[in-house]
Amino acid sequence: MAHLLLVEDDPLVRSALIRALTERGHAVTSASAGMQGLTRAVEDRPDLVVLDLGLPDLDGCEVLRMLRAVSAVPVIVATARDDEREIVRALDAGADDYVVKPFGGAQLDARIRAVLRRGREADNGMPPVTVGGLRVEPAAREATLDGVLLGLTPKEFDLLHYLAVRSGQVVTRRELLTEVWRMAYGGADKTVDVHLSWLRRKLGESAQRPRYLQTVHGVGVKLVDPGP
Ligand code: CA
């Protein structure tokens, strides 16, 4: 499952794709114009963006260039014409892949999975990390706590892995935004706090009774071995 942002102005196409992608297990948020899409991409920090190139307010490639200035989030563009020049322009502007309209949910889902898989290949060479009863395996993108598999979203996994590799060290929210969310800047850092609280819940702890995830007030957070 991935958190997707769909930027598409045609309401019929938009609702059909939201339905198709949701049925395939993704969480989908959407925007109907370029500026709104950019705002959403920065605020919601999705795992991947599906961007229609024909938008009412801004040229899709322009949206892509603006997005690339602040984020390395994977982007699949949707183009209305099988026009090689337009496709090349989008790839040059930083698109990771493209689909030509009309396309079905199955094809889009396959491309989404392929783009996300490519992003994960970088993890394959990384060794597993153990902190107390917590084990993080980058190659499998799985984490277990006391031998029990944790059902983590891609971002929760990335966050846990980043902290586990640096266990015992304080990591700032800013660093997490830059390194885990790959954002050059972020407005509200609420996203980090929200994901930390989700991760906490999955680790079976709370901010009031922390074990692995220790908040260092005014600085950031660190992952520690809580001991027996
Ligand atoms: Ca359109």
PDB file of C-alpha atoms and ligand atoms in Angstrom:
ATOM      1  CA  MET A   1       0.000   0.000   0.000  1.00  0.00           C
ATOM      2  CA  ALA A   2       1.192   3.464  -0.843  1.00  0.00           C
ATOM      3  CA  HIS A   3      -0.073   6.963  -0.177  1.00  0.00           C
ATOM      4  CA  LEU A   4      -0.724   8.508  -3.594  1.00  0.00           C
ATOM      5  CA  LEU A   5      -1.547  12.034  -4.682  1.00  0.00           C
ATOM      6  CA  LEU A   6      -3.584  12.255  -7.887  1.00  0.00           C
ATOM      7  CA  VAL A   7      -3.548  15.629  -9.699  1.00  0.00           C
ATOM      8  CA  GLU A   8      -6.276  15.514 -12.350  1.00  0.00           C
ATOM      9  CA  ASP A   9      -8.789  18.170 -13.387  1.00  0.00           C
ATOM     10  CA  ASP A  10     -11.347  15.922 -15.109  1.00  0.00           C
ATOM     11  CA  PRO A  11     -13.776  14.909 -12.329  1.00  0.00           C
ATOM     12  CA  LEU A  12     -14.855  11.695 -14.093  1.00  0.00           C
ATOM     13  CA  VAL A  13     -11.294  10.509 -14.717  1.00  0.00           C
ATOM     14  CA  ARG A  14     -10.362  11.558 -11.190  1.00  0.00           C
ATOM     15  CA  SER A  15     -13.115   9.621  -9.439  1.00  0.00           C
ATOM     16  CA  ALA A  16     -12.582   6.533 -11.648  1.00  0.00           C
ATOM     17  CA  LEU A  17      -8.846   6.501 -10.828  1.00  0.00           C
ATOM     18  CA  ILE A  18      -9.414   7.116  -7.126  1.00  0.00           C
ATOM     19  CA  ARG A  19     -11.783   4.149  -7.087  1.00  0.00           C
ATOM     20  CA  ALA A  20      -9.432   1.893  -9.086  1.00  0.00           C
ATOM     21  CA  LEU A  21      -6.380   2.739  -6.979  1.00  0.00           C
ATOM     22  CA  THR A  22      -8.249   2.506  -3.678  1.00  0.00           C
ATOM     23  CA  GLU A  23      -9.526  -0.946  -4.700  1.00  0.00           C
ATOM     24  CA  ARG A  24      -5.894  -1.942  -5.224  1.00  0.00           C
ATOM     25  CA  GLY A  25      -5.114  -1.030  -1.654  1.00  0.00           C
ATOM     26  CA  HIS A  26      -3.670   2.477  -2.009  1.00  0.00           C
ATOM     27  CA  ALA A  27      -4.613   5.528   0.028  1.00  0.00           C
ATOM     28  CA  VAL A  28      -5.392   8.304  -2.456  1.00  0.00           C
ATOM     29  CA  THR A  29      -5.688  12.048  -1.982  1.00  0.00           C
ATOM     30  CA  SER A  30      -6.415  14.278  -4.969  1.00  0.00           C
ATOM     31  CA  ALA A  31      -6.158  17.789  -6.386  1.00  0.00           C
ATOM     32  CA  SER A  32      -7.995  19.260  -9.385  1.00  0.00           C
ATOM     33  CA  ALA A  33      -5.418  21.887 -10.394  1.00  0.00           C
ATOM     34  CA  GLY A  34      -1.648  22.442 -10.504  1.00  0.00           C
ATOM     35  CA  MET A  35      -1.250  24.892  -7.630  1.00  0.00           C
ATOM     36  CA  GLN A  36      -3.479  22.819  -5.377  1.00  0.00           C
ATOM     37  CA  GLY A  37      -1.456  19.742  -6.359  1.00  0.00           C
ATOM     38  CA  LEU A  38       1.814  21.440  -5.393  1.00  0.00           C
ATOM     39  CA  THR A  39       0.403  22.476  -2.016  1.00  0.00           C
ATOM     40  CA  ARG A  40      -0.891  18.975  -1.399  1.00  0.00           C
ATOM     41  CA  ALA A  41       2.426  17.398  -2.412  1.00  0.00           C
ATOM     42  CA  VAL A  42       4.270  19.543   0.136  1.00  0.00           C
ATOM     43  CA  GLU A  43       1.696  19.217   2.928  1.00  0.00           C
ATOM     44  CA  ASP A  44       0.615  15.572   2.541  1.00  0.00           C
ATOM     45  CA  ARG A  45       4.042  14.227   1.485  1.00  0.00           C
ATOM     46  CA  PRO A  46       2.717  11.295  -0.549  1.00  0.00           C
ATOM     47  CA  ASP A  47       4.857   8.285  -1.561  1.00  0.00           C
ATOM     48  CA  LEU A  48       4.140   9.015  -5.234  1.00  0.00           C
ATOM     49  CA  VAL A  49       2.348  11.636  -7.362  1.00  0.00           C
ATOM     50  CA  VAL A  50       0.265  10.899 -10.481  1.00  0.00           C
ATOM     51  CA  LEU A  51       0.228  14.156 -12.437  1.00  0.00           C
ATOM     52  CA  ASP A  52      -2.018  14.972 -15.400  1.00  0.00           C
ATOM     53  CA  LEU A  53      -0.082  17.204 -17.828  1.00  0.00           C
ATOM     54  CA  GLY A  54      -3.191  19.044 -19.103  1.00  0.00           C
ATOM     55  CA  LEU A  55      -4.281  21.158 -16.147  1.00  0.00           C
ATOM     56  CA  PRO A  56      -6.433  24.316 -16.170  1.00  0.00           C
ATOM     57  CA  ASP A  57      -4.134  26.672 -14.273  1.00  0.00           C
ATOM     58  CA  LEU A  58      -0.545  25.609 -14.996  1.00  0.00           C
ATOM     59  CA  ASP A  59       1.267  23.544 -17.610  1.00  0.00           C
ATOM     60  CA  GLY A  60       1.907  20.094 -16.138  1.00  0.00           C
ATOM     61  CA  CYS A  61       5.651  20.237 -16.891  1.00  0.00           C
ATOM     62  CA  GLU A  62       5.792  23.581 -15.085  1.00  0.00           C
ATOM     63  CA  VAL A  63       4.093  21.969 -12.057  1.00  0.00           C
ATOM     64  CA  LEU A  64       6.644  19.170 -12.237  1.00  0.00           C
ATOM     65  CA  ARG A  65       9.595  21.593 -12.349  1.00  0.00           C
ATOM     66  CA  MET A  66       8.215  23.513  -9.360  1.00  0.00           C
ATOM     67  CA  LEU A  67       7.669  20.264  -7.469  1.00  0.00           C
ATOM     68  CA  ARG A  68      11.203  19.071  -8.278  1.00  0.00           C
ATOM     69  CA  ALA A  69      12.607  22.278  -6.793  1.00  0.00           C
ATOM     70  CA  VAL A  70      11.314  21.198  -3.393  1.00  0.00           C
ATOM     71  CA  SER A  71      10.821  17.430  -3.519  1.00  0.00           C
ATOM     72  CA  ALA A  72      12.250  14.188  -4.892  1.00  0.00           C
ATOM     73  CA  VAL A  73       8.896  12.367  -4.599  1.00  0.00           C
ATOM     74  CA  PRO A  74       8.406   9.898  -7.497  1.00  0.00           C
ATOM     75  CA  VAL A  75       6.078  11.274 -10.201  1.00  0.00           C
ATOM     76  CA  ILE A  76       4.182   9.470 -12.972  1.00  0.00           C
ATOM     77  CA  VAL A  77       2.747  11.867 -15.574  1.00  0.00           C
ATOM     78  CA  ALA A  78      -0.447  11.203 -17.508  1.00  0.00           C
ATOM     79  CA  THR A  79      -0.530  12.650 -20.994  1.00  0.00           C
ATOM     80  CA  ALA A  80      -3.537  12.934 -23.314  1.00  0.00           C
ATOM     81  CA  ARG A  81      -1.503  12.467 -26.471  1.00  0.00           C
ATOM     82  CA  ASP A  82       1.019   9.859 -27.470  1.00  0.00           C
ATOM     83  CA  ASP A  83       3.322  12.731 -28.339  1.00  0.00           C
ATOM     84  CA  GLU A  84       7.001  11.909 -28.051  1.00  0.00           C
ATOM     85  CA  ARG A  85       8.033  15.558 -27.603  1.00  0.00           C
ATOM     86  CA  GLU A  86       5.665  16.033 -24.695  1.00  0.00           C
ATOM     87  CA  ILE A  87       6.773  12.777 -23.044  1.00  0.00           C
ATOM     88  CA  VAL A  88      10.466  13.692 -23.410  1.00  0.00           C
ATOM     89  CA  ARG A  89       9.751  17.146 -21.982  1.00  0.00           C
ATOM     90  CA  ALA A  90       8.056  15.572 -18.942  1.00  0.00           C
ATOM     91  CA  LEU A  91      10.883  13.066 -18.390  1.00  0.00           C
ATOM     92  CA  ASP A  92      13.416  15.892 -18.683  1.00  0.00           C
ATOM     93  CA  ALA A  93      11.426  17.906 -16.126  1.00  0.00           C
ATOM     94  CA  GLY A  94      11.869  15.036 -13.653  1.00  0.00           C
ATOM     95  CA  ALA A  95       9.054  12.539 -14.263  1.00  0.00           C
ATOM     96  CA  ASP A  96       9.902   8.947 -13.288  1.00  0.00           C
ATOM     97  CA  ASP A  97       7.462   7.363 -15.766  1.00  0.00           C
ATOM     98  CA  TYR A  98       4.404   8.198 -17.888  1.00  0.00           C
ATOM     99  CA  VAL A  99       1.067   6.767 -18.982  1.00  0.00           C
ATOM    100  CA  VAL A 100      -0.840   7.728 -22.141  1.00  0.00           C
ATOM    101  CA  LYS A 101      -4.594   8.369 -21.887  1.00  0.00           C
ATOM    102  CA  PRO A 102      -6.825   6.486 -21.930  1.00  0.00           C
ATOM    103  CA  PHE A 103      -5.262   4.042 -19.484  1.00  0.00           C
ATOM    104  CA  GLY A 104      -6.797   1.685 -16.938  1.00  0.00           C
ATOM    105  CA  GLY A 105      -6.273   1.382 -13.213  1.00  0.00           C
ATOM    106  CA  ALA A 106      -4.408  -1.921 -13.622  1.00  0.00           C
ATOM    107  CA  GLN A 107      -1.749  -0.389 -15.885  1.00  0.00           C
ATOM    108  CA  LEU A 108      -1.343   2.655 -13.646  1.00  0.00           C
ATOM    109  CA  ASP A 109      -1.061   0.441 -10.560  1.00  0.00           C
ATOM    110  CA  ALA A 110       1.614  -1.712 -12.252  1.00  0.00           C
ATOM    111  CA  ARG A 111       3.614   1.410 -13.142  1.00  0.00           C
ATOM    112  CA  ILE A 112       3.228   2.794  -9.622  1.00  0.00           C
ATOM    113  CA  ARG A 113       4.532  -0.462  -8.153  1.00  0.00           C
ATOM    114  CA  ALA A 114       7.443  -0.525 -10.615  1.00  0.00           C
ATOM    115  CA  VAL A 115       8.477   3.072  -9.806  1.00  0.00           C
ATOM    116  CA  LEU A 116       8.246   2.446  -6.055  1.00  0.00           C
ATOM    117  CA  ARG A 117      10.205  -0.806  -6.431  1.00  0.00           C
ATOM    118  CA  ARG A 118      12.978   1.017  -8.279  1.00  0.00           C
ATOM    119  CA  GLY A 119      13.199   3.496  -5.418  1.00  0.00           C
ATOM    120  CA  ARG A 120      13.584   0.596  -3.017  1.00  0.00           C
ATOM    121  CA  GLU A 121      16.375  -1.133  -4.896  1.00  0.00           C
ATOM    122  CA  ALA A 122      18.795   1.231  -3.195  1.00  0.00           C
ATOM    123  CA  ASP A 123      17.805  -0.462   0.088  1.00  0.00           C
ATOM    124  CA  ASN A 124      18.763  -3.943  -1.070  1.00  0.00           C
ATOM    125  CA  GLY A 125      22.436  -3.672  -0.228  1.00  0.00           C
ATOM    126  CA  MET A 126      21.776  -2.355   3.278  1.00  0.00           C
ATOM    127  CA  PRO A 127      22.289  -4.686   6.253  1.00  0.00           C
ATOM    128  CA  PRO A 128      19.545  -5.424   8.807  1.00  0.00           C
ATOM    129  CA  VAL A 129      19.579  -3.303  11.966  1.00  0.00           C
ATOM    130  CA  THR A 130      18.757  -4.618  15.455  1.00  0.00           C
ATOM    131  CA  VAL A 131      17.939  -2.357  18.407  1.00  0.00           C
ATOM    132  CA  GLY A 132      16.739  -4.292  21.467  1.00  0.00           C
ATOM    133  CA  GLY A 133      13.803  -6.427  20.335  1.00  0.00           C
ATOM    134  CA  LEU A 134      13.408  -4.416  17.166  1.00  0.00           C
ATOM    135  CA  ARG A 135      14.772  -5.735  13.878  1.00  0.00           C
ATOM    136  CA  VAL A 136      14.659  -3.715  10.644  1.00  0.00           C
ATOM    137  CA  GLU A 137      15.384  -5.488   7.345  1.00  0.00           C
ATOM    138  CA  PRO A 138      15.854  -3.032   4.457  1.00  0.00           C
ATOM    139  CA  ALA A 139      16.075  -5.714   1.744  1.00  0.00           C
ATOM    140  CA  ALA A 140      12.668  -7.129   2.672  1.00  0.00           C
ATOM    141  CA  ARG A 141      11.360  -3.733   3.807  1.00  0.00           C
ATOM    142  CA  GLU A 142      10.080  -5.429   6.933  1.00  0.00           C
ATOM    143  CA  ALA A 143      10.443  -4.719  10.605  1.00  0.00           C
ATOM    144  CA  THR A 144       9.662  -6.972  13.554  1.00  0.00           C
ATOM    145  CA  LEU A 145       9.280  -6.216  17.250  1.00  0.00           C
ATOM    146  CA  ASP A 146      10.009  -9.185  19.528  1.00  0.00           C
ATOM    147  CA  GLY A 147       9.616 -11.422  16.495  1.00  0.00           C
ATOM    148  CA  VAL A 148       6.201 -10.004  15.501  1.00  0.00           C
ATOM    149  CA  LEU A 149       5.930  -8.393  12.064  1.00  0.00           C
ATOM    150  CA  LEU A 150       4.974  -4.692  12.185  1.00  0.00           C
ATOM    151  CA  GLY A 151       2.562  -3.628   9.433  1.00  0.00           C
ATOM    152  CA  LEU A 152       4.248  -0.392   8.399  1.00  0.00           C
ATOM    153  CA  THR A 153       3.457   1.955   5.506  1.00  0.00           C
ATOM    154  CA  PRO A 154       6.445   2.816   3.234  1.00  0.00           C
ATOM    155  CA  LYS A 155       7.012   6.127   5.032  1.00  0.00           C
ATOM    156  CA  GLU A 156       6.753   4.580   8.486  1.00  0.00           C
ATOM    157  CA  PHE A 157       9.290   1.965   7.433  1.00  0.00           C
ATOM    158  CA  ASP A 158      11.677   4.611   6.064  1.00  0.00           C
ATOM    159  CA  LEU A 159      11.311   6.642   9.248  1.00  0.00           C
ATOM    160  CA  LEU A 160      11.953   3.646  11.515  1.00  0.00           C
ATOM    161  CA  HIS A 161      14.939   2.530   9.435  1.00  0.00           C
ATOM    162  CA  TYR A 162      16.468   6.011   9.451  1.00  0.00           C
ATOM    163  CA  LEU A 163      16.134   6.228  13.251  1.00  0.00           C
ATOM    164  CA  ALA A 164      17.292   2.632  13.863  1.00  0.00           C
ATOM    165  CA  VAL A 165      20.517   3.152  11.885  1.00  0.00           C
ATOM    166  CA  ARG A 166      21.173   6.157  14.146  1.00  0.00           C
ATOM    167  CA  SER A 167      19.962   4.587  17.412  1.00  0.00           C
ATOM    168  CA  GLY A 168      21.011   6.542  20.474  1.00  0.00           C
ATOM    169  CA  GLN A 169      21.466   9.742  18.451  1.00  0.00           C
ATOM    170  CA  VAL A 170      19.023  12.641  18.498  1.00  0.00           C
ATOM    171  CA  VAL A 171      17.600  13.335  15.039  1.00  0.00           C
ATOM    172  CA  THR A 172      15.856  16.649  14.340  1.00  0.00           C
ATOM    173  CA  ARG A 173      12.480  17.013  12.588  1.00  0.00           C
ATOM    174  CA  ARG A 174      14.213  19.075   9.938  1.00  0.00           C
ATOM    175  CA  GLU A 175      16.666  16.265   9.221  1.00  0.00           C
ATOM    176  CA  LEU A 176      13.799  13.762   8.982  1.00  0.00           C
ATOM    177  CA  LEU A 177      11.947  16.015   6.533  1.00  0.00           C
ATOM    178  CA  THR A 178      15.037  16.365   4.374  1.00  0.00           C
ATOM    179  CA  GLU A 179      16.275  12.779   4.533  1.00  0.00           C
ATOM    180  CA  VAL A 180      13.139  10.650   4.921  1.00  0.00           C
ATOM    181  CA  TRP A 181      10.619  12.818   3.068  1.00  0.00           C
ATOM    182  CA  ARG A 182      13.270  14.199   0.725  1.00  0.00           C
ATOM    183  CA  MET A 183      11.850  17.683   1.066  1.00  0.00           C
ATOM    184  CA  ALA A 184      14.119  20.662   0.576  1.00  0.00           C
ATOM    185  CA  TYR A 185      11.798  22.656   2.804  1.00  0.00           C
ATOM    186  CA  GLY A 186       8.571  22.034   4.630  1.00  0.00           C
ATOM    187  CA  GLY A 187       5.913  24.364   5.947  1.00  0.00           C
ATOM    188  CA  ALA A 188       4.481  22.735   9.028  1.00  0.00           C
ATOM    189  CA  ASP A 189       6.570  19.876  10.365  1.00  0.00           C
ATOM    190  CA  LYS A 190       3.352  18.296  11.615  1.00  0.00           C
ATOM    191  CA  THR A 191       3.770  15.420   9.161  1.00  0.00           C
ATOM    192  CA  VAL A 192       6.814  14.177  11.058  1.00  0.00           C
ATOM    193  CA  ASP A 193       4.935  14.282  14.369  1.00  0.00           C
ATOM    194  CA  VAL A 194       1.923  12.519  12.875  1.00  0.00           C
ATOM    195  CA  HIS A 195       4.073   9.724  11.440  1.00  0.00           C
ATOM    196  CA  LEU A 196       6.014   9.430  14.710  1.00  0.00           C
ATOM    197  CA  SER A 197       2.760   8.985  16.612  1.00  0.00           C
ATOM    198  CA  TRP A 198       1.575   6.309  14.148  1.00  0.00           C
ATOM    199  CA  LEU A 199       4.903   4.533  14.473  1.00  0.00           C
ATOM    200  CA  ARG A 200       4.660   4.780  18.256  1.00  0.00           C
ATOM    201  CA  ARG A 201       1.253   3.163  18.228  1.00  0.00           C
ATOM    202  CA  LYS A 202       2.537   0.301  16.067  1.00  0.00           C
ATOM    203  CA  LEU A 203       5.444  -0.188  18.475  1.00  0.00           C
ATOM    204  CA  GLY A 204       2.862  -0.449  21.251  1.00  0.00           C
ATOM    205  CA  GLU A 205       3.935   2.657  23.110  1.00  0.00           C
ATOM    206  CA  SER A 206       2.786   6.235  23.668  1.00  0.00           C
ATOM    207  CA  ALA A 207       4.390   9.665  24.017  1.00  0.00           C
ATOM    208  CA  GLN A 208       3.505   9.532  27.737  1.00  0.00           C
ATOM    209  CA  ARG A 209       5.088   6.101  28.125  1.00  0.00           C
ATOM    210  CA  PRO A 210       7.837   5.923  25.517  1.00  0.00           C
ATOM    211  CA  ARG A 211      10.107   2.923  25.154  1.00  0.00           C
ATOM    212  CA  TYR A 212      11.953   2.874  21.825  1.00  0.00           C
ATOM    213  CA  LEU A 213      10.963   6.331  20.573  1.00  0.00           C
ATOM    214  CA  GLN A 214      12.181   9.026  22.927  1.00  0.00           C
ATOM    215  CA  THR A 215      11.256  12.647  22.279  1.00  0.00           C
ATOM    216  CA  VAL A 216      13.976  15.135  23.105  1.00  0.00           C
ATOM    217  CA  HIS A 217      12.006  18.323  23.676  1.00  0.00           C
ATOM    218  CA  GLY A 218      12.937  21.235  21.507  1.00  0.00           C
ATOM    219  CA  VAL A 219      15.452  19.113  19.573  1.00  0.00           C
ATOM    220  CA  GLY A 220      13.913  16.029  17.995  1.00  0.00           C
ATOM    221  CA  VAL A 221      13.627  12.334  18.583  1.00  0.00           C
ATOM    222  CA  LYS A 222      15.888   9.339  19.145  1.00  0.00           C
ATOM    223  CA  LEU A 223      15.405   5.603  18.958  1.00  0.00           C
ATOM    224  CA  VAL A 224      16.895   3.713  21.889  1.00  0.00           C
ATOM    225  CA  ASP A 225      17.139   0.178  23.240  1.00  0.00           C
ATOM    226  CA  PRO A 226      14.727   0.338  26.194  1.00  0.00           C
ATOM    227  CA  GLY A 227      16.391  -2.671  27.861  1.00  0.00           C
ATOM    228  CA  PRO A 228      14.460  -5.454  29.599  1.00  0.00           C
TER     229      PRO A 228
HETATM  230 CA    CA B   1      -6.639  17.305 -17.961  1.00  0.00          CA
END
